[in-house]
């Protein structure tokens, strides 16, 4: 049986147990707010683990998956400079260079000089990189459909709108929160 908020992993209290512990120490806690925020946090962690396992089956890492996604989102011809990639992923240029080196060695991207500006480098998605991206998307779509299977289409719409409102509130309050505080590589 998969973990639910009431049947957590072996080293984790249930959400209700966690909230009760917080309330013992912090009496002003709103348990409804804490349940929503804690459930979102646990869901995010567990989804990241699931996605990581899926891309590992494709012999790519989560960090490589992020680069592939960023290049695809940039649109055809799926090319960006390393500085723009680093900015979009919230990484330092050094971490981005390391990641690009590794991915170029694996045939997922190419790194070439810009023909119009020989100082500028362009990172481009290869056919192999696009194939890995498409397969990861197929796997993620199956996982995500399964995740939301108990929600009616109209519930999915409402949930999507509510989560988008929460996301906007965080983005407005913390406009720099899209990146990382430290590099993961």
GROMACS .gro file of C-alpha atoms in nm:
model
  185
    1UNK     CA    1   0.000   0.000   0.000
    2UNK     CA    2   0.148   0.341  -0.094
    3UNK     CA    3   0.214   0.604   0.168
    4UNK     CA    4  -0.077   0.838   0.233
    5UNK     CA    5  -0.092   1.133   0.472
    6UNK     CA    6  -0.223   0.889   0.733
    7UNK     CA    7   0.021   0.605   0.645
    8UNK     CA    8   0.358   0.778   0.617
    9UNK     CA    9   0.694   0.624   0.547
   10UNK     CA   10   0.863   0.427   0.827
   11UNK     CA   11   1.053   0.726   0.968
   12UNK     CA   12   0.789   0.991   0.922
   13UNK     CA   13   0.489   1.076   1.141
   14UNK     CA   14   0.146   1.108   0.984
   15UNK     CA   15   0.038   1.462   0.898
   16UNK     CA   16  -0.196   1.464   1.195
   17UNK     CA   17   0.086   1.352   1.427
   18UNK     CA   18   0.319   1.614   1.284
   19UNK     CA   19   0.063   1.890   1.326
   20UNK     CA   20  -0.016   1.781   1.682
   21UNK     CA   21   0.356   1.798   1.765
   22UNK     CA   22   0.381   2.145   1.611
   23UNK     CA   23   0.076   2.261   1.808
   24UNK     CA   24   0.232   2.142   2.135
   25UNK     CA   25   0.528   2.373   2.069
   26UNK     CA   26   0.361   2.655   1.875
   27UNK     CA   27   0.012   2.731   2.007
   28UNK     CA   28  -0.076   2.986   1.737
   29UNK     CA   29  -0.051   2.729   1.458
   30UNK     CA   30  -0.351   2.704   1.226
   31UNK     CA   31  -0.384   2.327   1.176
   32UNK     CA   32  -0.577   2.364   0.847
   33UNK     CA   33  -0.304   2.581   0.695
   34UNK     CA   34  -0.033   2.350   0.825
   35UNK     CA   35  -0.206   2.041   0.684
   36UNK     CA   36  -0.224   2.196   0.336
   37UNK     CA   37   0.136   2.319   0.342
   38UNK     CA   38   0.275   1.997   0.489
   39UNK     CA   39   0.080   1.781   0.242
   40UNK     CA   40   0.212   1.992  -0.048
   41UNK     CA   41   0.566   1.955   0.081
   42UNK     CA   42   0.539   1.579   0.119
   43UNK     CA   43   0.372   1.546  -0.221
   44UNK     CA   44   0.651   1.749  -0.382
   45UNK     CA   45   0.924   1.536  -0.220
   46UNK     CA   46   0.760   1.209  -0.314
   47UNK     CA   47   0.694   1.322  -0.671
   48UNK     CA   48   1.057   1.430  -0.709
   49UNK     CA   49   1.169   1.085  -0.594
   50UNK     CA   50   0.930   0.918  -0.841
   51UNK     CA   51   1.048   1.138  -1.129
   52UNK     CA   52   1.409   1.073  -1.032
   53UNK     CA   53   1.351   0.697  -1.049
   54UNK     CA   54   1.188   0.730  -1.388
   55UNK     CA   55   1.468   0.931  -1.547
   56UNK     CA   56   1.727   0.702  -1.386
   57UNK     CA   57   1.566   0.419  -1.584
   58UNK     CA   58   1.657   0.624  -1.893
   59UNK     CA   59   2.018   0.665  -1.775
   60UNK     CA   60   1.980   1.037  -1.711
   61UNK     CA   61   1.977   1.232  -1.386
   62UNK     CA   62   1.719   1.476  -1.255
   63UNK     CA   63   1.965   1.756  -1.324
   64UNK     CA   64   2.008   1.645  -1.685
   65UNK     CA   65   1.629   1.616  -1.717
   66UNK     CA   66   1.600   1.979  -1.606
   67UNK     CA   67   1.834   2.091  -1.886
   68UNK     CA   68   1.646   1.885  -2.146
   69UNK     CA   69   1.314   2.036  -2.031
   70UNK     CA   70   1.456   2.388  -2.041
   71UNK     CA   71   1.584   2.344  -2.395
   72UNK     CA   72   1.251   2.199  -2.513
   73UNK     CA   73   1.054   2.480  -2.346
   74UNK     CA   74   1.277   2.734  -2.524
   75UNK     CA   75   1.125   2.611  -2.852
   76UNK     CA   76   1.272   2.489  -3.179
   77UNK     CA   77   1.558   2.476  -3.260
   78UNK     CA   78   1.606   2.401  -2.885
   79UNK     CA   79   1.915   2.615  -2.841
   80UNK     CA   80   2.028   2.844  -2.560
   81UNK     CA   81   2.350   2.993  -2.436
   82UNK     CA   82   2.497   2.846  -2.116
   83UNK     CA   83   2.435   3.172  -1.930
   84UNK     CA   84   2.065   3.169  -2.020
   85UNK     CA   85   2.038   2.802  -1.922
   86UNK     CA   86   2.205   2.876  -1.588
   87UNK     CA   87   1.970   3.168  -1.526
   88UNK     CA   88   1.656   2.967  -1.609
   89UNK     CA   89   1.768   2.680  -1.386
   90UNK     CA   90   1.888   2.902  -1.101
   91UNK     CA   91   2.246   2.771  -1.123
   92UNK     CA   92   2.586   2.932  -1.118
   93UNK     CA   93   2.774   2.945  -1.450
   94UNK     CA   94   3.032   2.699  -1.312
   95UNK     CA   95   2.765   2.444  -1.223
   96UNK     CA   96   2.604   2.490  -1.563
   97UNK     CA   97   2.936   2.436  -1.740
   98UNK     CA   98   2.990   2.114  -1.545
   99UNK     CA   99   2.640   1.992  -1.636
  100UNK     CA  100   2.680   2.080  -2.004
  101UNK     CA  101   3.020   1.904  -2.018
  102UNK     CA  102   2.865   1.587  -1.879
  103UNK     CA  103   2.561   1.601  -2.108
  104UNK     CA  104   2.768   1.671  -2.419
  105UNK     CA  105   2.980   1.368  -2.333
  106UNK     CA  106   2.662   1.159  -2.314
  107UNK     CA  107   2.538   1.288  -2.650
  108UNK     CA  108   2.233   1.464  -2.504
  109UNK     CA  109   2.341   1.814  -2.613
  110UNK     CA  110   2.600   1.974  -2.834
  111UNK     CA  111   2.804   2.278  -2.746
  112UNK     CA  112   2.927   2.484  -3.039
  113UNK     CA  113   3.045   2.837  -3.106
  114UNK     CA  114   2.781   3.074  -3.241
  115UNK     CA  115   2.856   3.126  -3.611
  116UNK     CA  116   2.753   3.492  -3.581
  117UNK     CA  117   2.956   3.559  -3.266
  118UNK     CA  118   3.254   3.327  -3.221
  119UNK     CA  119   3.285   3.425  -2.852
  120UNK     CA  120   2.934   3.303  -2.773
  121UNK     CA  121   2.863   2.934  -2.709
  122UNK     CA  122   2.533   2.769  -2.799
  123UNK     CA  123   2.397   2.456  -2.631
  124UNK     CA  124   2.160   2.257  -2.851
  125UNK     CA  125   1.944   1.953  -2.785
  126UNK     CA  126   2.051   1.647  -2.987
  127UNK     CA  127   1.820   1.384  -3.134
  128UNK     CA  128   1.929   1.154  -2.849
  129UNK     CA  129   1.846   1.425  -2.594
  130UNK     CA  130   1.504   1.481  -2.750
  131UNK     CA  131   1.437   1.106  -2.751
  132UNK     CA  132   1.521   1.087  -2.379
  133UNK     CA  133   1.298   1.388  -2.313
  134UNK     CA  134   1.005   1.232  -2.500
  135UNK     CA  135   1.040   0.899  -2.318
  136UNK     CA  136   1.061   1.076  -1.981
  137UNK     CA  137   0.748   1.272  -2.072
  138UNK     CA  138   0.563   0.950  -2.156
  139UNK     CA  139   0.661   0.803  -1.820
  140UNK     CA  140   0.572   1.121  -1.632
  141UNK     CA  141   0.234   1.146  -1.806
  142UNK     CA  142   0.145   0.791  -1.699
  143UNK     CA  143   0.253   0.863  -1.341
  144UNK     CA  144   0.062   1.193  -1.332
  145UNK     CA  145  -0.258   1.042  -1.475
  146UNK     CA  146  -0.239   0.771  -1.208
  147UNK     CA  147  -0.177   1.033  -0.940
  148UNK     CA  148  -0.491   1.226  -1.036
  149UNK     CA  149  -0.711   0.928  -1.123
  150UNK     CA  150  -0.947   0.982  -0.828
  151UNK     CA  151  -1.022   1.342  -0.927
  152UNK     CA  152  -1.304   1.423  -1.167
  153UNK     CA  153  -1.210   1.650  -1.458
  154UNK     CA  154  -1.379   1.948  -1.293
  155UNK     CA  155  -1.192   1.878  -0.966
  156UNK     CA  156  -0.865   1.877  -1.160
  157UNK     CA  157  -0.952   2.218  -1.303
  158UNK     CA  158  -1.034   2.358  -0.959
  159UNK     CA  159  -0.721   2.207  -0.801
  160UNK     CA  160  -0.505   2.344  -1.083
  161UNK     CA  161  -0.653   2.692  -1.038
  162UNK     CA  162  -0.607   2.684  -0.660
  163UNK     CA  163  -0.245   2.567  -0.683
  164UNK     CA  164  -0.173   2.829  -0.948
  165UNK     CA  165  -0.307   3.100  -0.713
  166UNK     CA  166  -0.077   2.972  -0.436
  167UNK     CA  167   0.216   2.964  -0.676
  168UNK     CA  168   0.149   3.323  -0.786
  169UNK     CA  169   0.138   3.438  -0.423
  170UNK     CA  170   0.478   3.279  -0.354
  171UNK     CA  171   0.622   3.418  -0.679
  172UNK     CA  172   0.495   3.768  -0.595
  173UNK     CA  173   0.636   3.750  -0.241
  174UNK     CA  174   0.963   3.578  -0.341
  175UNK     CA  175   1.038   3.669  -0.704
  176UNK     CA  176   1.387   3.519  -0.684
  177UNK     CA  177   1.266   3.185  -0.543
  178UNK     CA  178   1.269   3.008  -0.881
  179UNK     CA  179   1.639   2.929  -0.854
  180UNK     CA  180   1.834   2.743  -0.595
  181UNK     CA  181   2.017   2.880  -0.299
  182UNK     CA  182   2.300   2.633  -0.366
  183UNK     CA  183   2.401   2.419  -0.660
  184UNK     CA  184   2.307   2.052  -0.653
  185UNK     CA  185   2.594   1.929  -0.874
   0.00000   0.00000   0.00000
